[in-house]
Coordinates of N, CA and C in Angstrom, one line a residue:
Chain A
T1 N 59.7 54.7 110.1 CA 61.0 54.3 109.6 C 61.8 53.6 110.8
Q2 N 62.3 52.4 110.5 CA 63.1 51.6 111.5 C 64.5 52.2 111.6
L3 N 64.9 52.4 112.9 CA 66.2 53.0 113.1 C 66.9 52.1 114.2
L4 N 68.2 51.9 114.0 CA 69.0 51.2 114.9 C 70.1 52.1 115.5
E5 N 70.1 52.4 116.7 CA 71.0 53.2 117.4 C 72.1 52.4 118.1
Q6 N 73.3 52.7 117.8 CA 74.4 51.9 118.5 C 75.1 52.8 119.5
S7 N 75.5 52.2 120.6 CA 76.3 53.0 121.6 C 77.3 52.1 122.2
P8 N 78.5 52.6 122.6 CA 78.9 54.0 122.2 C 79.3 54.1 120.8
Q9 N 79.4 55.4 120.3 CA 79.8 55.6 118.9 C 81.3 55.3 118.7
F10 N 82.1 55.7 119.7 CA 83.5 55.5 119.7 C 84.0 54.8 121.0
L11 N 85.0 54.0 120.9 CA 85.5 53.3 122.1 C 87.0 53.0 121.9
S12 N 87.8 53.5 122.8 CA 89.2 53.3 122.8 C 89.6 52.7 124.1
I13 N 90.1 51.4 124.1 CA 90.4 50.7 125.3 C 91.8 50.1 125.3
Q14 N 92.3 49.6 126.4 CA 93.6 49.0 126.4 C 93.4 47.5 126.2
E15 N 94.4 46.8 125.7 CA 94.3 45.4 125.5 C 94.0 44.7 126.8
G16 N 93.2 43.7 126.8 CA 92.8 42.9 128.0 C 91.6 43.4 128.7
E17 N 91.1 44.6 128.3 CA 89.8 45.1 128.9 C 88.6 44.4 128.3
N18 N 87.5 44.5 129.0 CA 86.2 44.0 128.5 C 85.4 45.2 128.0
L19 N 84.5 44.9 127.1 CA 83.6 46.0 126.6 C 82.3 45.5 126.1
T20 N 81.3 46.3 126.1 CA 80.0 46.0 125.6 C 79.5 47.0 124.6
V21 N 79.0 46.6 123.5 CA 78.4 47.5 122.5 C 76.9 47.2 122.4
Y22 N 76.1 48.3 122.4 CA 74.7 48.1 122.4 C 74.0 48.5 121.1
C23 N 73.0 47.9 120.7 CA 72.2 48.1 119.5 C 70.8 48.2 119.9
N24 N 70.1 49.3 119.7 CA 68.8 49.5 120.2 C 67.8 50.1 119.2
S25 N 66.6 49.6 119.2 CA 65.6 50.1 118.3 C 64.2 50.0 119.0
S26 N 63.3 50.8 118.5 CA 61.9 50.7 118.9 C 61.1 49.7 118.1
S27 N 61.7 49.2 117.0 CA 61.1 48.2 116.1 C 61.5 46.8 116.4
V28 N 60.6 45.9 116.0 CA 60.9 44.5 116.2 C 61.6 44.0 114.9
F29 N 62.6 43.1 115.1 CA 63.3 42.6 113.9 C 63.1 41.0 113.9
S30 N 63.0 40.5 112.7 CA 62.9 39.0 112.6 C 64.3 38.4 112.9
S31 N 65.3 39.1 112.7 CA 66.7 38.6 113.0 C 67.6 39.8 113.1
L32 N 68.7 39.6 113.7 CA 69.7 40.6 113.8 C 71.1 40.1 113.6
Q33 N 71.9 40.8 112.9 CA 73.3 40.4 112.6 C 74.3 41.4 113.2
W34 N 75.4 40.9 113.5 CA 76.6 41.8 113.8 C 77.7 41.6 112.8
Y35 N 78.3 42.7 112.4 CA 79.3 42.7 111.4 C 80.5 43.4 112.0
R36 N 81.7 43.1 111.5 CA 82.9 43.9 111.7 C 83.5 44.3 110.4
Q37 N 83.8 45.6 110.3 CA 84.4 46.2 109.1 C 85.7 46.8 109.3
E38 N 86.7 46.4 108.5 CA 88.0 47.0 108.6 C 88.2 48.0 107.5
P39 N 89.1 49.0 107.6 CA 89.2 50.0 106.6 C 89.5 49.4 105.2
G40 N 88.8 50.0 104.2 CA 89.0 49.5 102.8 C 88.3 48.2 102.5
E41 N 87.6 47.7 103.4 CA 86.9 46.4 103.1 C 85.4 46.5 103.4
G42 N 84.7 45.5 102.9 CA 83.3 45.5 103.2 C 83.0 44.8 104.6
P43 N 81.9 45.0 105.2 CA 81.6 44.4 106.4 C 81.6 42.8 106.3
V44 N 82.0 42.2 107.4 CA 82.1 40.7 107.4 C 81.2 40.3 108.5
L45 N 80.3 39.3 108.2 CA 79.4 38.8 109.2 C 80.0 38.1 110.3
L46 N 79.6 38.4 111.6 CA 80.1 37.7 112.7 C 79.1 36.7 113.2
V47 N 77.9 37.1 113.3 CA 76.8 36.2 113.9 C 75.5 36.7 113.4
T48 N 74.5 35.8 113.4 CA 73.1 36.0 113.2 C 72.3 35.5 114.4
V49 N 71.5 36.3 115.0 CA 70.6 35.8 116.1 C 69.2 36.0 115.6
V50 N 68.3 35.0 115.9 CA 67.0 35.0 115.4 C 65.9 34.8 116.5
T51 N 66.3 34.3 117.6 CA 65.3 34.1 118.6 C 65.4 35.0 119.8
G52 N 64.3 35.6 120.3 CA 64.4 36.5 121.4 C 65.0 35.8 122.6
G53 N 66.0 36.5 123.2 CA 66.7 36.0 124.3 C 67.9 35.1 124.0
E54 N 68.1 34.9 122.7 CA 69.2 34.1 122.2 C 70.6 34.6 122.6
V55 N 71.5 33.8 123.0 CA 72.8 34.1 123.3 C 73.7 33.2 122.4
K56 N 74.7 33.9 121.7 CA 75.6 33.1 120.9 C 77.0 33.6 121.3
K57 N 77.9 32.6 121.3 CA 79.3 32.9 121.6 C 80.2 32.6 120.5
L58 N 81.2 33.5 120.2 CA 82.2 33.2 119.2 C 83.5 33.6 119.8
K59 N 84.2 32.6 120.3 CA 85.5 32.8 121.0 C 85.3 33.8 122.1
R60 N 85.9 34.9 122.1 CA 85.8 35.9 123.1 C 84.6 36.9 123.0
L61 N 83.8 36.7 121.9 CA 82.7 37.6 121.7 C 81.4 36.9 122.1
T62 N 80.5 37.6 122.8 CA 79.2 37.1 123.2 C 78.1 38.0 122.7
F63 N 77.2 37.5 122.0 CA 76.1 38.2 121.4 C 74.8 37.8 122.0
Q64 N 73.9 38.8 122.3 CA 72.6 38.5 122.9 C 71.6 39.3 122.1
F65 N 70.5 38.6 121.8 CA 69.3 39.3 121.2 C 68.3 39.5 122.3
G66 N 67.7 40.7 122.4 CA 66.8 41.0 123.4 C 65.5 40.1 123.4
D67 N 64.9 39.9 124.5 CA 63.7 39.1 124.6 C 62.6 39.5 123.6
A68 N 62.5 40.9 123.4 CA 61.4 41.4 122.5 C 61.9 41.6 121.1
R69 N 63.1 41.2 120.8 CA 63.8 41.3 119.5 C 63.8 42.7 119.0
K70 N 64.1 43.6 119.9 CA 64.2 45.0 119.5 C 65.6 45.5 119.8
D71 N 66.4 44.8 120.5 CA 67.8 45.2 120.9 C 68.7 44.1 120.9
S72 N 70.0 44.4 121.0 CA 71.0 43.4 121.0 C 72.3 44.0 121.6
S73 N 73.2 43.1 122.1 CA 74.4 43.6 122.7 C 75.5 42.6 122.2
L74 N 76.7 43.2 122.1 CA 77.9 42.5 121.8 C 78.9 42.7 122.9
H75 N 79.4 41.7 123.6 CA 80.3 41.8 124.7 C 81.6 41.1 124.2
I76 N 82.7 41.8 124.4 CA 84.1 41.3 124.1 C 84.8 41.2 125.3
T77 N 85.3 40.0 125.6 CA 86.2 39.7 126.8 C 87.6 39.8 126.4
A78 N 88.4 40.4 127.2 CA 89.9 40.5 127.0 C 90.2 41.0 125.6
A79 N 89.8 42.2 125.3 CA 90.0 42.7 123.9 C 91.4 42.6 123.5
Q80 N 91.6 42.4 122.2 CA 92.9 42.4 121.6 C 93.0 43.4 120.5
P81 N 94.2 43.8 120.1 CA 94.3 44.8 119.0 C 93.7 44.3 117.7
G82 N 93.6 43.0 117.5 CA 93.0 42.5 116.3 C 91.5 42.7 116.3
D83 N 90.9 43.1 117.4 CA 89.5 43.4 117.5 C 89.1 44.8 117.0
T84 N 90.1 45.6 116.7 CA 89.9 46.9 116.3 C 89.1 46.9 115.0
G85 N 88.1 47.8 114.9 CA 87.3 47.9 113.7 C 86.0 48.6 113.9
L86 N 85.2 48.7 112.9 CA 83.9 49.3 113.0 C 82.9 48.1 113.2
Y87 N 82.2 48.1 114.3 CA 81.2 47.1 114.5 C 79.8 47.6 114.2
L88 N 79.1 46.8 113.4 CA 77.8 47.2 112.9 C 76.7 46.2 113.2
C89 N 75.6 46.6 113.7 CA 74.5 45.7 113.8 C 73.5 46.0 112.7
A90 N 72.8 44.9 112.3 CA 71.8 45.1 111.2 C 70.6 44.2 111.5
G91 N 69.5 44.9 111.4 CA 68.2 44.2 111.7 C 67.4 43.9 110.4
A92 N 66.9 42.7 110.3 CA 66.0 42.3 109.2 C 64.6 42.5 109.6
G93 N 63.8 43.2 108.8 CA 62.4 43.5 109.1 C 61.6 42.2 109.1
T94 N 60.3 42.4 109.5 CA 59.4 41.3 109.6 C 58.5 41.1 108.3
S95 N 58.8 41.9 107.3 CA 58.0 41.9 106.1 C 58.3 40.7 105.2
G96 N 59.4 40.0 105.4 CA 59.8 38.9 104.5 C 60.5 39.3 103.3
T97 N 60.9 40.6 103.2 CA 61.6 41.0 102.0 C 63.1 41.0 102.1
Y98 N 63.6 40.5 103.2 CA 65.1 40.3 103.5 C 65.8 41.7 103.4
K99 N 65.1 42.7 103.8 CA 65.7 44.0 103.8 C 66.3 44.3 105.2
Y100 N 67.6 44.8 105.1 CA 68.3 45.1 106.3 C 68.4 46.6 106.6
I101 N 68.3 46.9 107.9 CA 68.6 48.2 108.4 C 69.9 48.2 109.2
F102 N 70.9 49.0 108.8 CA 72.1 48.9 109.6 C 72.1 50.0 110.7
G103 N 72.8 49.7 111.7 CA 73.0 50.6 112.8 C 74.0 51.7 112.5
T104 N 74.1 52.6 113.4 CA 75.0 53.8 113.2 C 76.5 53.4 113.4
G105 N 76.8 52.3 113.9 CA 78.2 51.8 114.0 C 78.9 52.2 115.3
T106 N 79.8 51.4 115.7 CA 80.7 51.6 116.9 C 82.1 51.4 116.4
R107 N 82.9 52.4 116.5 CA 84.3 52.3 116.1 C 85.1 52.0 117.3
L108 N 85.7 50.8 117.3 CA 86.5 50.3 118.5 C 88.0 50.3 118.1
K109 N 88.8 50.8 119.1 CA 90.2 50.8 118.9 C 90.8 50.2 120.2
V110 N 91.5 49.1 120.0 CA 92.2 48.4 121.1 C 93.6 48.7 121.1
L111 N 94.2 49.3 122.1 CA 95.6 49.7 122.2 C 96.4 48.6 122.8
A112 N 97.5 48.3 122.2 CA 98.4 47.3 122.8 C 99.2 47.8 124.0
Chain B
E1 N 85.1 29.2 97.1 CA 84.0 30.0 96.5 C 84.4 31.4 96.3
A2 N 84.2 32.0 95.1 CA 84.5 33.4 94.9 C 83.6 34.3 95.6
G3 N 84.1 35.4 96.1 CA 83.2 36.4 96.8 C 82.6 37.3 95.9
V4 N 82.0 38.4 96.5 CA 81.4 39.4 95.7 C 82.5 40.3 95.1
A5 N 82.4 40.5 93.8 CA 83.4 41.4 93.1 C 82.8 42.7 92.8
Q6 N 83.6 43.8 93.0 CA 83.2 45.1 92.6 C 84.3 45.8 91.9
S7 N 83.9 46.7 91.0 CA 84.9 47.5 90.3 C 84.3 48.8 89.9
P8 N 85.0 49.9 89.8 CA 86.4 50.0 90.2 C 86.5 50.0 91.7
R9 N 87.7 50.0 92.3 CA 87.8 50.1 93.7 C 87.8 51.6 94.2
Y10 N 88.3 52.4 93.3 CA 88.4 53.9 93.6 C 88.0 54.7 92.4
K11 N 87.4 55.8 92.6 CA 87.0 56.6 91.5 C 86.9 58.1 92.0
I12 N 87.6 59.0 91.3 CA 87.5 60.4 91.6 C 86.9 61.1 90.4
I13 N 85.9 61.9 90.6 CA 85.3 62.6 89.5 C 84.9 64.0 90.0
E14 N 84.6 64.9 89.0 CA 84.2 66.2 89.4 C 82.7 66.2 89.4
K15 N 82.2 67.2 90.2 CA 80.7 67.3 90.3 C 80.1 67.5 88.9
R16 N 78.9 67.0 88.8 CA 78.1 67.1 87.5 C 78.6 66.0 86.5
Q17 N 79.7 65.3 86.8 CA 80.0 64.2 85.9 C 79.2 63.0 86.2
S18 N 79.3 61.9 85.4 CA 78.6 60.7 85.6 C 79.6 59.6 86.0
V19 N 79.1 58.6 86.7 CA 80.0 57.5 87.1 C 79.2 56.2 87.2
A20 N 79.8 55.0 86.9 CA 79.1 53.8 87.0 C 79.9 52.8 87.8
F21 N 79.3 52.0 88.6 CA 79.9 50.9 89.4 C 79.3 49.6 89.0
W22 N 80.2 48.6 89.1 CA 79.8 47.2 88.7 C 79.9 46.3 89.8
C23 N 79.0 45.3 89.9 CA 79.0 44.3 90.9 C 78.7 42.9 90.3
N24 N 79.5 41.9 90.7 CA 79.2 40.6 90.4 C 79.0 39.8 91.6
P25 N 77.8 39.3 91.9 CA 77.5 38.7 93.2 C 78.0 37.2 93.2
I26 N 77.9 36.6 94.4 CA 78.2 35.2 94.5 C 77.3 34.4 93.7
S27 N 77.8 33.4 93.0 CA 77.0 32.6 92.1 C 75.8 32.0 92.8
G28 N 74.6 32.1 92.2 CA 73.5 31.5 92.8 C 72.7 32.3 93.8
H29 N 73.3 33.5 94.2 CA 72.6 34.4 95.1 C 71.5 35.2 94.4
A30 N 70.3 35.0 94.9 CA 69.2 35.6 94.2 C 69.0 37.1 94.6
T31 N 69.5 37.5 95.8 CA 69.2 38.8 96.3 C 70.5 39.6 96.2
L32 N 70.4 40.8 95.6 CA 71.6 41.7 95.5 C 71.2 43.1 96.1
Y33 N 72.1 43.7 96.8 CA 71.9 45.0 97.5 C 73.0 45.9 97.1
W34 N 72.6 47.2 97.0 CA 73.6 48.3 96.9 C 73.4 49.2 98.1
Y35 N 74.5 49.5 98.8 CA 74.5 50.3 99.9 C 75.4 51.5 99.7
Q36 N 75.1 52.6 100.3 CA 75.9 53.8 100.4 C 76.4 53.9 101.8
Q37 N 77.8 54.0 102.0 CA 78.3 54.2 103.3 C 79.1 55.5 103.4
I38 N 78.6 56.5 104.1 CA 79.3 57.7 104.4 C 80.4 57.4 105.4
L39 N 81.5 58.0 105.3 CA 82.7 57.7 106.2 C 82.3 57.7 107.7
G40 N 82.5 56.6 108.4 CA 82.3 56.5 109.8 C 80.9 56.1 110.2
Q41 N 80.0 55.9 109.2 CA 78.6 55.6 109.4 C 78.3 54.2 109.0
G42 N 77.1 53.7 109.4 CA 76.6 52.4 108.9 C 76.1 52.5 107.4
P43 N 76.1 51.4 106.7 CA 75.6 51.4 105.3 C 74.2 51.8 105.2
K44 N 73.8 52.5 104.2 CA 72.4 52.8 104.0 C 72.0 52.1 102.7
L45 N 70.9 51.4 102.8 CA 70.4 50.6 101.6 C 69.9 51.6 100.5
L46 N 70.4 51.4 99.3 CA 69.9 52.2 98.2 C 68.9 51.5 97.4
I47 N 69.2 50.2 97.1 CA 68.3 49.4 96.2 C 68.6 47.9 96.5
Q48 N 67.5 47.2 96.4 CA 67.5 45.7 96.6 C 66.9 45.0 95.5
F49 N 67.6 44.1 94.9 CA 67.0 43.3 93.8 C 66.7 41.8 94.3
Q50 N 65.7 41.3 93.8 CA 65.4 39.8 94.0 C 65.4 39.3 92.5
N51 N 66.4 38.5 92.2 CA 66.7 38.1 90.8 C 66.8 39.4 90.0
N52 N 66.0 39.7 89.0 CA 66.2 40.9 88.3 C 65.1 41.9 88.5
G53 N 64.4 41.7 89.5 CA 63.3 42.6 89.9 C 63.7 43.5 91.1
V54 N 63.2 44.7 91.2 CA 63.5 45.6 92.3 C 62.5 45.3 93.4
V55 N 63.0 45.0 94.6 CA 62.2 44.8 95.8 C 62.0 46.1 96.6
D56 N 63.1 46.9 96.7 CA 63.0 48.1 97.4 C 64.0 49.1 96.9
D57 N 63.5 50.3 96.5 CA 64.4 51.4 96.1 C 63.9 52.7 96.7
S58 N 63.3 52.6 97.9 CA 62.7 53.7 98.5 C 63.7 54.8 98.9
Q59 N 65.0 54.5 99.1 CA 66.0 55.4 99.5 C 67.0 55.8 98.3
L60 N 66.6 55.4 97.1 CA 67.5 55.7 96.0 C 67.1 57.1 95.4
P61 N 68.0 58.0 95.4 CA 67.7 59.3 94.8 C 67.5 59.2 93.3
K62 N 66.3 58.9 92.9 CA 66.0 58.5 91.5 C 66.2 59.6 90.4
D63 N 66.4 60.9 90.9 CA 66.6 61.9 89.9 C 68.1 61.9 89.4
R64 N 68.9 61.1 90.2 CA 70.3 61.1 89.7 C 70.9 59.7 89.8
F65 N 70.3 58.8 90.5 CA 70.8 57.4 90.7 C 70.0 56.5 89.9
S66 N 70.6 55.5 89.3 CA 69.8 54.4 88.6 C 70.6 53.1 88.8
A67 N 69.9 52.0 88.8 CA 70.6 50.7 88.9 C 69.8 49.7 88.1
E68 N 70.5 48.7 87.6 CA 69.9 47.6 86.9 C 70.7 46.3 87.3
R69 N 69.9 45.2 87.1 CA 70.6 43.9 87.4 C 70.3 43.1 86.1
L70 N 71.4 42.8 85.4 CA 71.3 42.1 84.1 C 71.1 40.7 84.3
K71 N 70.0 40.2 83.7 CA 69.6 38.7 83.7 C 69.7 38.1 85.1
G72 N 69.5 39.0 86.1 CA 69.5 38.4 87.5 C 70.8 38.1 88.1
V73 N 71.9 38.6 87.4 CA 73.3 38.2 87.9 C 74.0 39.5 88.2
D74 N 74.8 40.0 87.3 CA 75.6 41.3 87.5 C 74.7 42.5 87.7
S75 N 75.2 43.5 88.3 CA 74.5 44.7 88.5 C 75.3 45.9 88.3
T76 N 74.7 47.0 87.8 CA 75.5 48.3 87.7 C 74.7 49.4 88.5
L77 N 75.4 50.3 89.1 CA 74.8 51.4 89.8 C 75.4 52.7 89.1
K78 N 74.5 53.6 88.7 CA 75.0 54.8 88.0 C 74.6 56.0 88.7
I79 N 75.4 57.0 88.7 CA 75.1 58.3 89.2 C 75.3 59.4 88.1
Q80 N 74.3 60.2 87.9 CA 74.4 61.2 86.8 C 73.4 62.3 87.0
P81 N 73.7 63.5 87.3 CA 75.1 64.0 87.6 C 75.5 63.8 89.0
A82 N 76.7 63.7 89.3 CA 77.2 63.5 90.7 C 77.2 64.8 91.4
K83 N 77.0 64.7 92.7 CA 77.1 65.9 93.6 C 78.2 65.6 94.7
L84 N 78.6 66.7 95.3 CA 79.7 66.6 96.3 C 79.3 65.6 97.4
E85 N 78.0 65.6 97.8 CA 77.5 64.8 98.9 C 77.4 63.3 98.5
D86 N 77.7 63.0 97.3 CA 77.7 61.6 96.8 C 79.0 60.9 97.2
S87 N 80.0 61.6 97.7 CA 81.3 61.1 98.1 C 81.0 60.1 99.2
A88 N 81.4 58.8 99.0 CA 81.1 57.7 99.9 C 81.7 56.4 99.4
V89 N 81.5 55.4 100.1 CA 81.9 54.0 99.6 C 80.5 53.4 99.2
Y90 N 80.5 52.8 98.1 CA 79.4 52.1 97.6 C 79.6 50.6 97.6
L91 N 78.8 50.0 98.5 CA 79.0 48.5 98.8 C 77.9 47.7 98.0
C92 N 78.3 46.6 97.5 CA 77.4 45.7 96.9 C 77.4 44.4 97.8
A93 N 76.3 43.8 98.0 CA 76.2 42.6 98.8 C 75.2 41.7 98.1
S94 N 75.4 40.4 98.4 CA 74.4 39.4 97.9 C 74.1 38.4 98.9
S95 N 72.9 37.8 98.8 CA 72.5 36.7 99.7 C 71.6 35.7 99.0
E96 N 71.5 34.6 99.6 CA 70.5 33.6 99.1 C 69.2 34.1 99.5
A97 N 68.2 33.8 98.7 CA 66.8 34.1 99.1 C 66.4 33.0 100.1
G98 N 65.9 33.5 101.3 CA 65.5 32.6 102.3 C 65.7 33.1 103.7
P99 N 65.4 32.4 104.7 CA 65.4 32.9 106.0 C 66.8 33.1 106.6
S100 N 67.8 32.6 106.0 CA 69.2 32.8 106.6 C 69.6 34.2 106.6
Y101 N 69.2 35.0 105.5 CA 69.4 36.5 105.5 C 70.9 36.8 105.5
E102 N 71.8 35.9 105.3 CA 73.2 36.3 105.5 C 73.7 37.0 104.3
Q103 N 74.2 38.2 104.4 CA 74.7 39.0 103.3 C 76.2 38.8 103.2
Y104 N 76.7 38.8 102.0 CA 78.2 38.8 101.8 C 78.5 40.0 101.0
F105 N 79.4 40.8 101.5 CA 79.8 42.1 100.9 C 81.0 42.0 100.1
G106 N 81.0 42.9 99.1 CA 82.2 43.1 98.3 C 83.0 44.2 99.0
P107 N 84.2 44.5 98.4 CA 85.2 45.4 99.1 C 84.7 46.9 99.0
G108 N 83.8 47.1 98.1 CA 83.3 48.5 97.9 C 84.1 49.3 96.9
T109 N 83.4 50.4 96.4 CA 84.0 51.4 95.6 C 84.0 52.7 96.3
R110 N 85.2 53.3 96.5 CA 85.3 54.6 97.2 C 85.2 55.7 96.1
L111 N 84.1 56.4 96.2 CA 83.9 57.5 95.3 C 84.2 58.9 95.9
T112 N 85.0 59.7 95.3 CA 85.3 61.0 95.7 C 84.8 62.0 94.6
V113 N 83.9 62.9 95.0 CA 83.4 63.9 94.1 C 84.0 65.2 94.5
T114 N 84.7 65.9 93.5 CA 85.4 67.1 93.8 C 84.7 68.3 93.1

């Protein structure tokens, strides 16, 4: 069974600080996505990474896919209160069935 | 473009009762997913449809849960009878079939079983 472990599970920081969230697995994924979910809403896709070693930037967010396509990280620079939410990684298997395994989630709170 | 629609948004039932959730995916999306999300956790896939066929239902508790996708478009998820541990948010998502794999989620239905 494929599992995706995220760390940390909870994170509370002050506005302006930097942070990194990790997503780790022993399985290889064909692609990996990061989502942000706010209370009462469904997850919203932030980015998809598909190539080992790939780095993508979305404003203050930097996403990296591990060389072996087993892990990923999300780095936020100068966090803002609007970044508060549940961050989820999701890996797509290599079987071609477009099945996603979601990570355990990281709940981020950015204090003003 | 309209997003994924789900109804109802909230439902409270007593244990052993039955409940049904409805999902209307984005037009043209061949793949539809139902997820269960326990509070504070990541979503867990219950069932995945490709058009109107089931691709994966390995984590669906088939003794109480059932799902169908009518004509490859709308879908319903039913629980009968409900248990206390079924309290969760039920999320529907859809995506195009293909290597993009980008899922679009609905707002979810929050189920409380008392």
